[in-house]
Amino acid sequence: MGDKTEDIELRLLLEAIHKRYHYDFRGYSVASLKRRLTQARERFGCDTFSQLQDRVLHDPAVLPALLPYLTVQVSELFRDPAYFRAIREQVVPHLKTYPSLKVWVAGCSAGEEVYSLAILFREEGLDERTMFYGTDINPEALKRAEAGVYDLDRLPLFTENHRKAGGKSSLSDYYTAAYGSAVFDKSLRRRTVFSDHSLASDAVFAEVQLVSCRNVLIYFDRDLQDRAVGLFKDSLVRKGFLGLGAKESLRFSAHADAFAPFALDERIYQKQGDL
């Protein structure tokens, strides 16, 4: 009985957030949200999701503090290096045939994946003809992405990932260390736009050659996954590329027929030419 009541409260909380603030988490995986929002509830000193809903509705300062629990912010530069090596060795030769490029990193968190691709594209001579779009629904994460500042103690991992991803230079060429932080070169984001975009409610980006959306779809239910993949399909040019996370697949997607496996081990797909 208690679990059923709690599930009702959780759905009402998500509905309240949507109606009051226009953030739509209603299509997110319930089990994952429940776990994270239980932690949030404890942090805000609430015994129930209904109490948390009351706080969210009546205190606008609560939502920004709640967003990190609702949006999973886990990333690193060149995370899963084999993915970036596959982009470099298998996707980039195709991208080099375009006079100009658009790359969309959906669910960009604090920008690590955008900077990874910007560095990779610079090493491959593509940065001057590429526009990067990093999108997320968390405004604090977008601010951090815009700043390009990361804790210095994360750099050994970033450096090792870059090397394993086939890096053609030293990662230290791209940042300045100061006061315990690494500040990434502003030139890396000269052709980058960070913006608010929801895969649950917003529209497509037009004429994109590469969409990278990793470790995001696993937090969505099936309907929202299908909506997101539909957005990617409609955003991609003919023969454009879609990169997903290691635990994600298009196998059961409503849009599976629109894509062909390209580098399947690394979850990279190519949009079919006739769609």
Short mmCIF file of N, CA and C in Angstrom, two decimals, residues 45-119:
data_model
loop_
_atom_site.label_atom_id
_atom_site.label_comp_id
_atom_site.label_asym_id
_atom_site.label_seq_id
_atom_site.Cartn_x
_atom_site.Cartn_y
_atom_site.Cartn_z
N GLY A 45 14.88 17.45 3.86
CA GLY A 45 14.20 17.20 5.13
C GLY A 45 12.72 16.89 4.98
N CYS A 46 12.36 16.24 3.87
CA CYS A 46 10.95 15.89 3.63
C CYS A 46 10.74 14.39 3.85
N ASP A 47 9.65 14.04 4.49
CA ASP A 47 9.34 12.63 4.74
C ASP A 47 8.65 11.97 3.55
N THR A 48 8.00 12.76 2.73
CA THR A 48 7.24 12.21 1.61
C THR A 48 7.49 13.04 0.34
N PHE A 49 7.15 12.46 -0.82
CA PHE A 49 7.24 13.20 -2.07
C PHE A 49 6.20 14.33 -2.10
N SER A 50 5.11 14.15 -1.39
CA SER A 50 4.10 15.22 -1.32
C SER A 50 4.66 16.45 -0.62
N GLN A 51 5.43 16.22 0.45
CA GLN A 51 6.07 17.36 1.13
C GLN A 51 7.08 18.04 0.21
N LEU A 52 7.81 17.23 -0.54
CA LEU A 52 8.77 17.80 -1.49
C LEU A 52 8.04 18.59 -2.58
N GLN A 53 6.90 18.08 -3.03
CA GLN A 53 6.09 18.80 -4.02
C GLN A 53 5.66 20.16 -3.47
N ASP A 54 5.25 20.18 -2.23
CA ASP A 54 4.85 21.45 -1.60
C ASP A 54 6.00 22.45 -1.60
N ARG A 55 7.19 21.97 -1.27
CA ARG A 55 8.37 22.85 -1.28
C ARG A 55 8.66 23.38 -2.69
N VAL A 56 8.59 22.48 -3.67
CA VAL A 56 8.88 22.84 -5.06
C VAL A 56 7.89 23.90 -5.57
N LEU A 57 6.62 23.72 -5.24
CA LEU A 57 5.59 24.64 -5.74
C LEU A 57 5.65 26.01 -5.07
N HIS A 58 6.07 26.07 -3.82
CA HIS A 58 5.98 27.33 -3.08
C HIS A 58 7.31 28.02 -2.83
N ASP A 59 8.42 27.37 -3.17
CA ASP A 59 9.74 27.99 -2.99
C ASP A 59 10.54 27.82 -4.28
N PRO A 60 10.59 28.87 -5.12
CA PRO A 60 11.28 28.76 -6.42
C PRO A 60 12.76 28.41 -6.29
N ALA A 61 13.35 28.61 -5.11
CA ALA A 61 14.78 28.30 -4.94
C ALA A 61 15.02 26.79 -4.86
N VAL A 62 13.96 26.02 -4.64
CA VAL A 62 14.14 24.57 -4.47
C VAL A 62 14.45 23.88 -5.80
N LEU A 63 13.79 24.30 -6.89
CA LEU A 63 13.96 23.58 -8.15
C LEU A 63 15.41 23.55 -8.64
N PRO A 64 16.14 24.68 -8.65
CA PRO A 64 17.53 24.60 -9.11
C PRO A 64 18.37 23.61 -8.29
N ALA A 65 18.08 23.50 -6.99
CA ALA A 65 18.81 22.55 -6.16
C ALA A 65 18.36 21.11 -6.42
N LEU A 66 17.14 20.97 -6.95
CA LEU A 66 16.59 19.64 -7.23
C LEU A 66 17.04 19.11 -8.59
N LEU A 67 17.33 20.00 -9.53
CA LEU A 67 17.66 19.58 -10.90
C LEU A 67 18.83 18.59 -10.98
N PRO A 68 19.91 18.78 -10.18
CA PRO A 68 20.99 17.78 -10.28
C PRO A 68 20.55 16.37 -9.92
N TYR A 69 19.51 16.24 -9.10
CA TYR A 69 18.98 14.90 -8.78
C TYR A 69 18.15 14.36 -9.94
N LEU A 70 17.52 15.25 -10.68
CA LEU A 70 16.66 14.84 -11.78
C LEU A 70 17.44 14.57 -13.06
N THR A 71 18.55 15.26 -13.22
CA THR A 71 19.38 15.09 -14.41
C THR A 71 20.73 14.53 -13.97
N VAL A 72 21.10 13.39 -14.50
CA VAL A 72 22.33 12.74 -14.07
C VAL A 72 23.51 13.44 -14.74
N GLN A 73 24.38 14.02 -13.94
CA GLN A 73 25.52 14.78 -14.46
C GLN A 73 26.80 13.97 -14.25
N VAL A 74 27.01 12.99 -15.09
CA VAL A 74 28.20 12.16 -14.98
C VAL A 74 28.89 12.14 -16.33
N SER A 75 30.07 12.72 -16.41
CA SER A 75 30.79 12.69 -17.67
C SER A 75 32.27 12.92 -17.41
N GLU A 76 33.06 12.77 -18.46
CA GLU A 76 34.49 13.06 -18.38
C GLU A 76 34.98 13.27 -19.80
N LEU A 77 36.12 13.91 -19.95
CA LEU A 77 36.67 14.09 -21.29
C LEU A 77 37.03 12.73 -21.89
N PHE A 78 36.64 12.54 -23.14
CA PHE A 78 36.94 11.32 -23.89
C PHE A 78 36.49 10.07 -23.12
N ARG A 79 35.34 10.17 -22.45
CA ARG A 79 34.79 9.02 -21.74
C ARG A 79 34.52 7.89 -22.73
N ASP A 80 34.87 6.67 -22.36
CA ASP A 80 34.82 5.52 -23.27
C ASP A 80 35.68 5.83 -24.50
N PRO A 81 37.01 5.81 -24.33
CA PRO A 81 37.91 6.24 -25.42
C PRO A 81 37.69 5.52 -26.75
N ALA A 82 37.26 4.25 -26.69
CA ALA A 82 37.06 3.50 -27.94
C ALA A 82 35.99 4.15 -28.81
N TYR A 83 35.02 4.80 -28.17
CA TYR A 83 33.98 5.52 -28.93
C TYR A 83 34.62 6.65 -29.73
N PHE A 84 35.47 7.43 -29.07
CA PHE A 84 36.11 8.56 -29.76
C PHE A 84 37.12 8.08 -30.81
N ARG A 85 37.75 6.95 -30.54
CA ARG A 85 38.66 6.40 -31.56
C ARG A 85 37.87 5.99 -32.80
N ALA A 86 36.68 5.43 -32.59
CA ALA A 86 35.83 5.05 -33.73
C ALA A 86 35.36 6.29 -34.49
N ILE A 87 35.02 7.36 -33.76
CA ILE A 87 34.66 8.62 -34.43
C ILE A 87 35.83 9.09 -35.29
N ARG A 88 37.02 9.09 -34.68
CA ARG A 88 38.23 9.58 -35.36
C ARG A 88 38.55 8.74 -36.60
N GLU A 89 38.55 7.43 -36.44
CA GLU A 89 39.07 6.56 -37.50
C GLU A 89 38.02 6.16 -38.54
N GLN A 90 36.73 6.12 -38.12
CA GLN A 90 35.72 5.62 -39.04
C GLN A 90 34.71 6.68 -39.50
N VAL A 91 34.36 7.60 -38.59
CA VAL A 91 33.35 8.62 -38.94
C VAL A 91 33.99 9.84 -39.60
N VAL A 92 35.11 10.30 -39.05
CA VAL A 92 35.75 11.52 -39.56
C VAL A 92 36.06 11.45 -41.06
N PRO A 93 36.54 10.32 -41.61
CA PRO A 93 36.77 10.29 -43.07
C PRO A 93 35.53 10.65 -43.88
N HIS A 94 34.34 10.26 -43.40
CA HIS A 94 33.09 10.64 -44.08
C HIS A 94 32.80 12.13 -43.87
N LEU A 95 33.02 12.60 -42.65
CA LEU A 95 32.73 14.01 -42.35
C LEU A 95 33.62 14.95 -43.16
N LYS A 96 34.80 14.50 -43.49
CA LYS A 96 35.73 15.36 -44.25
C LYS A 96 35.22 15.66 -45.66
N THR A 97 34.20 14.94 -46.10
CA THR A 97 33.67 15.20 -47.44
C THR A 97 32.68 16.36 -47.46
N TYR A 98 32.29 16.87 -46.28
CA TYR A 98 31.34 17.98 -46.20
C TYR A 98 32.08 19.32 -46.14
N PRO A 99 31.60 20.35 -46.86
CA PRO A 99 32.23 21.67 -46.77
C PRO A 99 32.02 22.34 -45.42
N SER A 100 30.90 22.04 -44.76
CA SER A 100 30.64 22.57 -43.41
C SER A 100 29.89 21.51 -42.62
N LEU A 101 30.05 21.57 -41.29
CA LEU A 101 29.52 20.52 -40.43
C LEU A 101 28.78 21.11 -39.25
N LYS A 102 27.76 20.36 -38.80
CA LYS A 102 27.10 20.66 -37.53
C LYS A 102 27.12 19.39 -36.68
N VAL A 103 27.51 19.57 -35.43
CA VAL A 103 27.57 18.46 -34.48
C VAL A 103 26.70 18.82 -33.29
N TRP A 104 25.80 17.92 -32.92
CA TRP A 104 24.90 18.16 -31.79
C TRP A 104 25.20 17.15 -30.69
N VAL A 105 25.62 17.66 -29.52
CA VAL A 105 25.80 16.82 -28.33
C VAL A 105 24.58 17.04 -27.45
N ALA A 106 23.69 16.05 -27.42
CA ALA A 106 22.43 16.17 -26.68
C ALA A 106 22.62 15.60 -25.28
N GLY A 107 22.25 16.40 -24.27
CA GLY A 107 22.51 16.00 -22.89
C GLY A 107 23.97 16.18 -22.56
N CYS A 108 24.48 17.41 -22.82
CA CYS A 108 25.93 17.66 -22.77
C CYS A 108 26.48 17.81 -21.37
N SER A 109 25.61 17.81 -20.35
CA SER A 109 26.07 17.93 -18.97
C SER A 109 26.96 19.17 -18.84
N ALA A 110 28.14 19.03 -18.22
CA ALA A 110 29.01 20.20 -18.01
C ALA A 110 29.98 20.41 -19.16
N GLY A 111 29.70 19.80 -20.31
CA GLY A 111 30.45 20.13 -21.53
C GLY A 111 31.62 19.24 -21.88
N GLU A 112 31.89 18.22 -21.07
CA GLU A 112 33.08 17.41 -21.32
C GLU A 112 33.08 16.78 -22.71
N GLU A 113 31.93 16.29 -23.15
CA GLU A 113 31.89 15.63 -24.47
C GLU A 113 32.05 16.65 -25.60
N VAL A 114 31.51 17.84 -25.41
CA VAL A 114 31.67 18.87 -26.44
C VAL A 114 33.15 19.22 -26.60
N TYR A 115 33.84 19.43 -25.47
CA TYR A 115 35.27 19.75 -25.55
C TYR A 115 36.06 18.58 -26.15
N SER A 116 35.67 17.36 -25.82
CA SER A 116 36.35 16.19 -26.39
C SER A 116 36.26 16.20 -27.91
N LEU A 117 35.04 16.44 -28.42
CA LEU A 117 34.86 16.45 -29.88
C LEU A 117 35.54 17.66 -30.51
N ALA A 118 35.52 18.80 -29.83
CA ALA A 118 36.20 19.99 -30.37
C ALA A 118 37.70 19.74 -30.50
N ILE A 119 38.29 19.08 -29.51
CA ILE A 119 39.72 18.76 -29.57
C ILE A 119 39.98 17.75 -30.68
#
